[in-house]
Short mmCIF file of C-alpha atoms in Angstrom, two decimals:
data_model
loop_
_atom_site.label_atom_id
_atom_site.label_comp_id
_atom_site.label_asym_id
_atom_site.label_seq_id
_atom_site.Cartn_x
_atom_site.Cartn_y
_atom_site.Cartn_z
CA UNK A 1 21.61 -6.23 -14.27
CA UNK A 2 22.79 -9.31 -13.19
CA UNK A 3 20.19 -11.15 -12.77
CA UNK A 4 16.58 -12.33 -15.07
CA UNK A 5 15.07 -14.84 -13.68
CA UNK A 6 13.37 -14.91 -10.55
CA UNK A 7 13.64 -11.52 -9.70
CA UNK A 8 12.17 -9.31 -7.29
CA UNK A 9 10.95 -5.68 -8.03
CA UNK A 10 10.48 -2.96 -5.85
CA UNK A 11 7.89 -0.30 -7.92
CA UNK A 12 7.50 2.88 -5.99
CA UNK A 13 4.31 5.08 -8.48
CA UNK A 14 4.16 8.24 -6.91
CA UNK A 15 2.27 11.15 -8.01
CA UNK A 16 4.60 12.33 -10.73
CA UNK A 17 7.51 9.80 -10.80
CA UNK A 18 7.60 6.00 -10.45
CA UNK A 19 11.15 4.56 -10.10
CA UNK A 20 12.13 0.54 -10.38
CA UNK A 21 13.97 -1.56 -8.15
CA UNK A 22 15.16 -5.93 -8.41
CA UNK A 23 16.62 -7.52 -5.45
CA UNK A 24 20.51 -7.81 -6.82
CA UNK A 25 21.10 -10.94 -4.48
CA UNK A 26 25.02 -11.04 -4.79
CA UNK A 27 24.80 -7.77 -3.55
CA UNK A 28 22.15 -8.84 -0.63
CA UNK A 29 20.69 -5.15 -1.54
CA UNK A 30 17.78 -3.43 -3.84
CA UNK A 31 19.64 -2.11 -6.56
CA UNK A 32 17.28 1.16 -8.32
CA UNK A 33 17.61 1.31 -12.60
CA UNK A 34 18.14 4.41 -13.97
CA UNK A 35 16.44 5.25 -16.62
CA UNK A 36 19.33 6.19 -18.93
CA UNK A 37 22.33 3.47 -19.10
CA UNK A 38 25.10 4.72 -17.58
CA UNK A 39 23.81 7.24 -15.91
CA UNK A 40 21.77 7.88 -12.51
CA UNK A 41 18.41 9.66 -13.28
CA UNK A 42 16.32 6.58 -12.08
CA UNK A 43 12.79 8.57 -11.66
CA UNK A 44 10.58 9.04 -14.27
CA UNK A 45 6.91 10.09 -15.29
CA UNK A 46 4.08 7.95 -14.19
CA UNK A 47 1.81 9.39 -17.73
CA UNK A 48 2.11 7.49 -20.63
CA UNK A 49 1.81 9.18 -24.10
CA UNK A 50 -0.64 7.26 -26.91
CA UNK A 51 -0.14 8.01 -30.93
CA UNK A 52 -3.16 8.83 -32.18
CA UNK A 53 -5.52 6.24 -34.06
CA UNK A 54 -2.72 3.57 -33.63
CA UNK A 55 -1.60 1.15 -30.80
CA UNK A 56 0.99 2.05 -29.62
CA UNK A 57 2.34 4.37 -26.84
CA UNK A 58 5.13 5.30 -24.69
CA UNK A 59 6.40 6.04 -20.66
CA UNK A 60 7.52 7.86 -18.64
CA UNK A 61 10.77 11.10 -20.80
CA UNK A 62 9.70 9.28 -24.14
CA UNK A 63 5.35 9.63 -23.59
CA UNK A 64 6.12 14.03 -22.38
CA UNK A 65 8.60 13.60 -25.81
CA UNK A 66 6.09 12.25 -28.63
CA UNK A 67 3.34 14.31 -27.10
CA UNK A 68 5.51 17.27 -27.27
CA UNK A 69 6.99 16.80 -30.42
CA UNK A 70 5.38 14.44 -31.84
CA UNK A 71 1.69 14.96 -31.26
CA UNK A 72 1.15 11.98 -29.24
CA UNK A 73 -2.07 12.43 -26.90
CA UNK A 74 -0.79 12.84 -23.19
CA UNK A 75 -2.00 11.12 -19.71
CA UNK A 76 -0.92 11.65 -16.79
CA UNK A 77 -1.77 11.72 -14.12
CA UNK A 78 -2.03 7.86 -13.86
CA UNK A 79 -2.01 7.36 -10.06
CA UNK A 80 -4.63 10.42 -9.49
CA UNK A 81 -7.16 8.48 -12.00
CA UNK A 82 -6.73 4.86 -10.71
CA UNK A 83 -7.81 6.38 -6.97
CA UNK A 84 -11.58 6.38 -8.70
CA UNK A 85 -13.77 4.35 -10.50
CA UNK A 86 -14.63 7.04 -13.77
CA UNK A 87 -12.96 5.71 -17.29
CA UNK A 88 -10.83 7.91 -18.78
CA UNK A 89 -11.78 8.87 -22.63
CA UNK A 90 -8.43 8.94 -24.97
CA UNK A 91 -9.60 9.40 -28.21
CA UNK A 92 -13.10 8.72 -29.20
CA UNK A 93 -12.93 5.83 -26.20
CA UNK A 94 -13.33 5.22 -22.56
CA UNK A 95 -10.59 3.34 -21.45
CA UNK A 96 -10.48 1.69 -17.73
CA UNK A 97 -7.70 3.44 -15.33
CA UNK A 98 -6.67 -0.51 -15.21
CA UNK A 99 -5.96 -0.54 -18.42
CA UNK A 100 -3.61 2.65 -18.33
CA UNK A 101 -1.94 1.30 -15.66
CA UNK A 102 -1.03 -1.66 -17.23
CA UNK A 103 0.28 -0.06 -20.44
CA UNK A 104 2.23 2.10 -17.74
CA UNK A 105 3.76 -1.20 -15.90
CA UNK A 106 4.29 -3.41 -18.46
CA UNK A 107 6.52 -0.46 -20.70
CA UNK A 108 8.26 0.51 -17.67
CA UNK A 109 8.68 -3.18 -15.86
CA UNK A 110 10.73 -3.95 -19.42
CA UNK A 111 14.28 -1.86 -18.24
CA UNK A 112 14.54 -4.60 -15.91
CA UNK A 113 15.43 -6.83 -19.42
CA UNK A 114 12.76 -9.74 -18.36
CA UNK A 115 11.59 -11.27 -21.86
CA UNK A 116 8.55 -12.47 -20.15
CA UNK A 117 7.80 -10.20 -17.34
CA UNK A 118 4.98 -12.56 -15.48
CA UNK A 119 7.27 -16.08 -15.38
CA UNK A 120 10.44 -14.29 -14.21
CA UNK A 121 9.32 -12.12 -11.97
CA UNK A 122 8.77 -14.05 -9.10
CA UNK A 123 6.91 -11.13 -6.72
CA UNK A 124 6.32 -7.28 -7.03
CA UNK A 125 5.83 -4.36 -4.95
CA UNK A 126 4.37 -1.36 -6.00
CA UNK A 127 4.33 0.81 -3.15
CA UNK A 128 1.94 4.05 -2.99
CA UNK A 129 1.56 7.14 -1.02
CA UNK A 130 -1.84 6.10 0.07
CA UNK A 131 -4.73 3.37 -0.65
CA UNK A 132 -8.06 3.47 -1.29
CA UNK A 133 -9.95 0.52 -2.49
CA UNK A 134 -10.75 1.74 -6.38
CA UNK A 135 -6.43 1.90 -6.60
CA UNK A 136 -6.53 -1.28 -4.85
CA UNK A 137 -8.76 -2.52 -7.78
CA UNK A 138 -7.57 -0.72 -10.36
CA UNK A 139 -3.80 -2.12 -10.09
CA UNK A 140 -4.62 -5.97 -9.43
CA UNK A 141 -6.53 -5.92 -12.41
CA UNK A 142 -3.84 -4.56 -14.30
CA UNK A 143 -1.29 -6.58 -12.93
CA UNK A 144 -3.88 -9.85 -14.64
CA UNK A 145 -4.48 -7.75 -17.59
CA UNK A 146 0.26 -8.49 -17.81
CA UNK A 147 -1.46 -11.85 -17.18
CA UNK A 148 0.30 -12.08 -13.38
CA UNK A 149 -0.20 -15.39 -11.01
CA UNK A 150 -2.00 -13.01 -7.31
CA UNK A 151 0.74 -14.84 -5.53
CA UNK A 152 3.02 -12.46 -7.17
CA UNK A 153 1.77 -9.25 -6.76
CA UNK A 154 0.81 -6.79 -3.40
CA UNK A 155 0.96 -3.32 -2.58
CA UNK A 156 1.86 -1.33 0.50
CA UNK A 157 1.78 2.74 1.55
CA UNK A 158 4.76 5.11 1.86
CA UNK A 159 4.83 4.69 5.56
CA UNK A 160 4.69 0.51 5.17
CA UNK A 161 7.94 1.29 3.06
CA UNK A 162 9.88 3.71 5.50
CA UNK A 163 9.40 0.23 7.46
CA UNK A 164 10.61 -1.96 5.27
CA UNK A 165 13.41 -0.41 4.76
CA UNK A 166 13.97 0.54 7.55
CA UNK A 167 13.69 -2.79 9.25
CA UNK A 168 16.68 -3.74 7.39
CA UNK A 169 19.43 -1.57 7.82
CA UNK A 170 21.86 -2.12 10.63
CA UNK A 171 19.99 -3.61 13.84
CA UNK A 172 21.88 -0.33 15.37
CA UNK A 173 20.13 1.66 12.58
CA UNK A 174 17.26 1.72 14.22
CA UNK A 175 17.51 -0.02 18.08
CA UNK A 176 15.28 2.88 18.72
CA UNK A 177 13.02 5.73 16.29
CA UNK A 178 13.83 6.66 13.45
CA UNK A 179 13.16 10.54 12.15
CA UNK A 180 11.77 10.08 8.03
CA UNK A 181 11.74 14.22 6.75
CA UNK A 182 9.39 14.33 3.33
CA UNK A 183 10.50 17.31 1.43
CA UNK A 184 7.97 19.16 -0.44
CA UNK A 185 8.39 22.11 -2.87
CA UNK A 186 8.92 24.11 0.55
CA UNK A 187 7.01 22.18 2.53
CA UNK A 188 8.41 19.34 4.41
CA UNK A 189 6.42 16.46 6.60
CA UNK A 190 7.81 14.99 9.99
CA UNK A 191 7.44 10.80 10.94
CA UNK A 192 8.81 8.66 12.46
CA UNK A 193 9.20 5.14 13.48
CA UNK A 194 8.79 3.42 16.29
CA UNK A 195 9.15 -0.30 17.68
CA UNK A 196 7.22 -1.56 21.38
CA UNK A 197 10.00 -3.71 22.56
CA UNK A 198 8.02 -4.67 25.61
CA UNK A 199 5.34 -6.76 23.87
CA UNK A 200 6.49 -10.26 21.68
CA UNK A 201 6.09 -9.87 19.26
CA UNK A 202 7.60 -6.01 19.46
CA UNK A 203 5.42 -4.26 17.00
CA UNK A 204 6.31 -0.80 15.26
CA UNK A 205 4.49 1.63 14.14
CA UNK A 206 4.66 4.87 11.56
CA UNK A 207 3.44 8.07 13.01
CA UNK A 208 3.10 11.15 11.71
CA UNK A 209 3.79 14.30 13.04
CA UNK A 210 4.51 17.92 12.44
CA UNK A 211 4.31 20.06 8.58
CA UNK A 212 6.21 22.90 7.87
CA UNK A 213 6.84 25.24 5.15
CA UNK A 214 9.71 26.01 4.20
CA UNK A 215 11.43 29.81 3.88
CA UNK A 216 12.65 30.79 0.06
CA UNK A 217 14.87 32.22 1.77
CA UNK A 218 18.44 30.08 2.19
CA UNK A 219 19.85 31.73 5.66
CA UNK A 220 16.12 31.30 6.51
CA UNK A 221 14.89 28.04 5.06
CA UNK A 222 17.70 26.59 7.69
CA UNK A 223 16.49 28.19 10.61
CA UNK A 224 13.21 27.44 9.49
CA UNK A 225 14.76 23.39 9.13
CA UNK A 226 15.93 23.93 12.33
CA UNK A 227 13.03 24.15 13.99
CA UNK A 228 11.63 21.82 12.72
CA UNK A 229 13.83 19.80 13.44
CA UNK A 230 14.01 20.55 17.76
CA UNK A 231 10.03 20.39 17.46
CA UNK A 232 9.96 17.12 16.23
CA UNK A 233 13.04 14.63 17.94
CA UNK A 234 12.05 16.79 21.21
CA UNK A 235 13.63 15.11 24.05
CA UNK A 236 13.10 11.71 22.61
CA UNK A 237 16.27 9.23 20.97
CA UNK A 238 16.72 8.87 17.70
CA UNK A 239 19.40 6.77 16.66
CA UNK A 240 18.50 6.95 12.62
CA UNK A 241 17.06 9.64 10.12
CA UNK A 242 15.91 9.73 6.61
CA UNK A 243 15.93 13.22 4.27
CA UNK A 244 14.01 12.34 1.40
CA UNK A 245 12.49 15.10 -1.29
CA UNK A 246 13.95 17.90 -4.04
CA UNK A 247 13.47 20.77 -1.58
CA UNK A 248 16.94 19.63 1.04
CA UNK A 249 20.23 20.60 0.42
CA UNK A 250 23.02 20.68 1.86
CA UNK A 251 24.27 23.73 0.59
CA UNK A 252 21.55 26.08 3.08
CA UNK A 253 21.45 23.82 5.62
CA UNK A 254 24.14 24.96 7.03
CA UNK A 255 23.15 25.21 10.78
CA UNK A 256 20.69 21.51 10.19
CA UNK A 257 23.06 18.57 9.19
CA UNK A 258 25.22 19.36 12.24
CA UNK A 259 21.80 18.86 14.95
CA UNK A 260 20.60 16.17 12.27
CA UNK A 261 23.49 14.56 13.55
CA UNK A 262 23.75 15.06 16.71
CA UNK A 263 24.53 12.87 19.28
CA UNK A 264 25.71 10.40 17.11
CA UNK A 265 22.63 10.07 14.60
CA UNK A 266 23.14 8.11 11.96
CA UNK A 267 21.19 11.12 8.44
CA UNK A 268 20.35 9.58 4.79
CA UNK A 269 19.32 12.10 2.52
CA UNK A 270 18.46 9.96 -0.52
CA UNK A 271 15.20 9.06 -3.76
CA UNK A 272 14.78 5.72 -3.09
CA UNK A 273 14.02 5.29 0.19
CA UNK A 274 9.83 4.06 -1.54
CA UNK A 275 10.72 2.08 -4.10
CA UNK A 276 13.63 0.24 -2.22
CA UNK A 277 11.30 -0.51 0.93
CA UNK A 278 9.30 -1.30 -1.28
CA UNK A 279 11.40 -4.01 -3.04
CA UNK A 280 12.69 -5.67 0.77
CA UNK A 281 8.78 -5.82 1.29
CA UNK A 282 8.60 -7.24 -2.01
CA UNK A 283 11.34 -10.67 -0.62
CA UNK A 284 10.05 -10.34 3.00
CA UNK A 285 6.08 -11.72 0.32
CA UNK A 286 8.31 -14.62 -1.83
CA UNK A 287 11.74 -15.32 0.23
CA UNK A 288 10.18 -15.36 4.45
CA UNK A 289 10.63 -12.78 7.33
CA UNK A 290 13.91 -11.47 7.05
CA UNK A 291 13.18 -10.37 11.04
CA UNK A 292 12.30 -12.06 13.17
CA UNK A 293 9.44 -11.54 16.45
CA UNK A 294 8.65 -7.90 14.89
CA UNK A 295 5.11 -7.18 13.18
CA UNK A 296 4.07 -3.45 11.39
CA UNK A 297 1.16 -1.82 12.90
CA UNK A 298 0.69 0.51 10.12
CA UNK A 299 -2.77 2.23 9.87
CA UNK A 300 -4.11 -0.19 7.47
CA UNK A 301 -3.12 -3.51 9.82
CA UNK A 302 -7.08 -3.95 10.47
CA UNK A 303 -6.37 -4.44 14.70
CA UNK A 304 -9.94 -5.32 15.60
CA UNK A 305 -11.79 -8.86 15.68
CA UNK A 306 -15.31 -9.64 13.18
CA UNK A 307 -17.49 -12.66 13.29
CA UNK A 308 -21.09 -13.84 14.20
CA UNK A 309 -22.62 -15.92 17.05
CA UNK A 310 -23.98 -19.15 15.46
CA UNK A 311 -25.33 -22.10 16.88
CA UNK A 312 -23.20 -25.29 15.87
CA UNK A 313 -24.23 -28.57 17.81
CA UNK A 314 -26.63 -26.86 19.37
CA UNK A 315 -23.52 -24.76 21.65
CA UNK A 316 -23.86 -21.24 20.42
CA UNK A 317 -20.48 -20.37 19.54
CA UNK A 318 -17.79 -16.99 18.30
CA UNK A 319 -17.31 -17.65 14.20
CA UNK A 320 -13.58 -15.41 13.36
CA UNK A 321 -14.92 -13.86 9.75
CA UNK A 322 -12.11 -11.49 10.00
CA UNK A 323 -8.84 -12.16 12.27
CA UNK A 324 -6.44 -9.24 12.94
CA UNK A 325 -3.03 -8.27 11.51
CA UNK A 326 -4.40 -7.71 7.97
CA UNK A 327 -4.27 -5.54 5.44
CA UNK A 328 -7.87 -3.99 4.90
CA UNK A 329 -7.56 -4.63 1.41
CA UNK A 330 -6.32 -7.83 1.43
CA UNK A 331 -8.75 -8.82 4.53
CA UNK A 332 -12.08 -10.99 2.50
CA UNK A 333 -14.22 -14.06 3.79
CA UNK A 334 -16.89 -15.88 1.38
CA UNK A 335 -19.14 -18.89 3.45
CA UNK A 336 -22.58 -19.83 3.87
CA UNK A 337 -24.79 -20.38 6.43
CA UNK A 338 -28.49 -22.76 6.82
CA UNK A 339 -30.56 -20.00 8.66
CA UNK A 340 -32.37 -20.76 11.98
CA UNK A 341 -35.55 -18.81 13.39
CA UNK A 342 -34.21 -15.21 12.96
CA UNK A 343 -34.58 -13.06 10.49
CA UNK A 344 -31.92 -10.85 10.96
CA UNK A 345 -28.03 -11.54 10.45
CA UNK A 346 -25.83 -10.33 13.88
CA UNK A 347 -22.02 -9.51 13.60
CA UNK A 348 -19.53 -8.81 16.22
CA UNK A 349 -16.39 -6.90 16.40
CA UNK A 350 -14.18 -4.98 18.96
CA UNK A 351 -10.97 -5.26 19.88
CA UNK A 352 -9.98 -8.53 21.09
CA UNK A 353 -8.60 -7.90 24.44
CA UNK A 354 -12.08 -5.45 25.02
CA UNK A 355 -14.12 -7.08 27.51
CA UNK A 356 -17.34 -6.56 25.23
CA UNK A 357 -17.75 -6.78 21.87
CA UNK A 358 -20.11 -4.29 19.26
CA UNK A 359 -23.12 -6.30 17.92
CA UNK A 360 -24.64 -5.29 14.37
CA UNK A 361 -28.01 -6.28 13.62
CA UNK A 362 -28.73 -7.05 8.83
CA UNK A 363 -32.31 -7.44 8.55
CA UNK A 364 -33.27 -9.40 5.67
CA UNK A 365 -36.10 -7.74 4.58
CA UNK A 366 -38.25 -9.84 1.78
CA UNK A 367 -36.57 -13.40 2.51
CA UNK A 368 -39.80 -16.31 2.37
CA UNK A 369 -40.97 -17.61 5.32
CA UNK A 370 -39.23 -21.52 5.50
CA UNK A 371 -38.61 -23.81 8.25
CA UNK A 372 -35.37 -23.54 10.56
CA UNK A 373 -32.39 -24.01 8.45
CA UNK A 374 -34.51 -24.15 5.28
CA UNK A 375 -32.90 -21.08 4.34
CA UNK A 376 -29.24 -21.43 3.06
CA UNK A 377 -27.56 -17.47 2.78
CA UNK A 378 -23.74 -17.18 0.70
CA UNK A 379 -22.39 -14.44 2.98
CA UNK A 380 -19.70 -11.99 0.89
CA UNK A 381 -17.53 -9.35 2.97
CA UNK A 382 -14.24 -6.94 2.00
CA UNK A 383 -13.50 -3.78 2.97
CA UNK A 384 -14.08 -0.84 1.17
CA UNK A 385 -11.17 1.25 4.04
CA UNK A 386 -9.86 0.25 7.18
CA UNK A 387 -13.25 1.17 9.03
CA UNK A 388 -15.90 0.61 5.97
CA UNK A 389 -17.43 -2.97 5.76
CA UNK A 390 -19.15 -4.27 2.73
CA UNK A 391 -21.74 -7.39 3.40
CA UNK A 392 -23.20 -8.95 1.17
CA UNK A 393 -26.21 -11.17 2.00
CA UNK A 394 -27.13 -13.72 -1.21
CA UNK A 395 -30.75 -16.04 -0.73
CA UNK A 396 -29.26 -18.88 -2.06
CA UNK A 397 -33.09 -21.20 -0.24
CA UNK A 398 -32.44 -25.75 -0.62
CA UNK A 399 -32.58 -27.34 -3.25
CA UNK A 400 -35.88 -28.00 -5.20
CA UNK A 401 -38.28 -27.73 -1.98
CA UNK A 402 -36.83 -24.17 -1.13
CA UNK A 403 -36.11 -22.76 -4.03
CA UNK A 404 -33.67 -19.30 -4.17
CA UNK A 405 -35.55 -16.26 -4.53
CA UNK A 406 -33.00 -14.19 -5.87
CA UNK A 407 -32.68 -11.49 -3.19
CA UNK A 408 -29.57 -10.01 -2.26
CA UNK A 409 -29.56 -7.65 0.38
CA UNK A 410 -26.61 -5.08 0.60
CA UNK A 411 -25.46 -3.39 3.81
CA UNK A 412 -21.76 -1.07 4.88
CA UNK A 413 -20.85 -2.13 8.24
CA UNK A 414 -18.34 0.94 9.88
CA UNK A 415 -16.28 0.79 12.65
#
């Protein structure tokens, strides 16, 4: 590695294995880090091990070795554990998933050779198959434990990493649709990146396609995959194709490879697409947009508006709380209002160009009766998922004349 300051990192945290890469400014692209120097072994198990009775940990390949040969305690399925909120029992203690994630991330990032990770890394993007609210919180807490500033740590799904990796290639590669075949054992799944250039800015979407099983027989496996290619592409034009996963091998893909390359399609095979896509995503967060007039519209992006109708200077005005275009796990809002002569709060939600916005009413039972504008409320919004928004309202009262009641109301708005 030729840089140990202002490092931009991509980190793929997978269910079974993980990878790390960094952006090489000399080469102008991400470079994968090998677990073993001088070799092309980039993936390492997503696990850690603990020495009994001591705060000594290992990660990845070493963790599996010490667990098998030195009786260390193996803590595997780290991603699965971080998807939940339940603590994990390690010896006689219950440990939060975020603490285990911090150990794993910290030790793995040691591969970078930086003296001070939180200072030397200017941006790190962790990419995972899918994001849940517990996973988001666990990974954010893990980076807090590692003393990373919040503005340097980012999260995205595999789909978004696919998008970033694709648009970081030459424009002719993604001049039309780009396909992605993911091999998982004896199954293959298809996704495609499509760019709508009829709008400004242009919008990119990753769409899920077919999933099919593959025969164990090599010749039949080739036939099965050929059929999958035909059904996935249909009559659409594709300028590029990616193949990822350990289930693909050119040895059996005798007819499949020519079919993939048909119509001058560019075809690439490798297992570092998500990791490098995360690195490109981190670079955009840190250094600015690389491709102008193009925005990503993935499944984690909020497309609708959320707001309230408020009385401002005697005029009813729509006050936006969450604007479209932001990731749901980054959409938070906290503000205060003075309540008029009502005991209900009304939220408005819907698509920006829709004729009508859906009205959601939230009652506040038990709220002390006070004159208009004598009740100050703190309202906090946080997305639990793309379609579920948690709303918390706290009564703050108003000065000594109308002291706070301490009451709090919680409701989940489902869109």
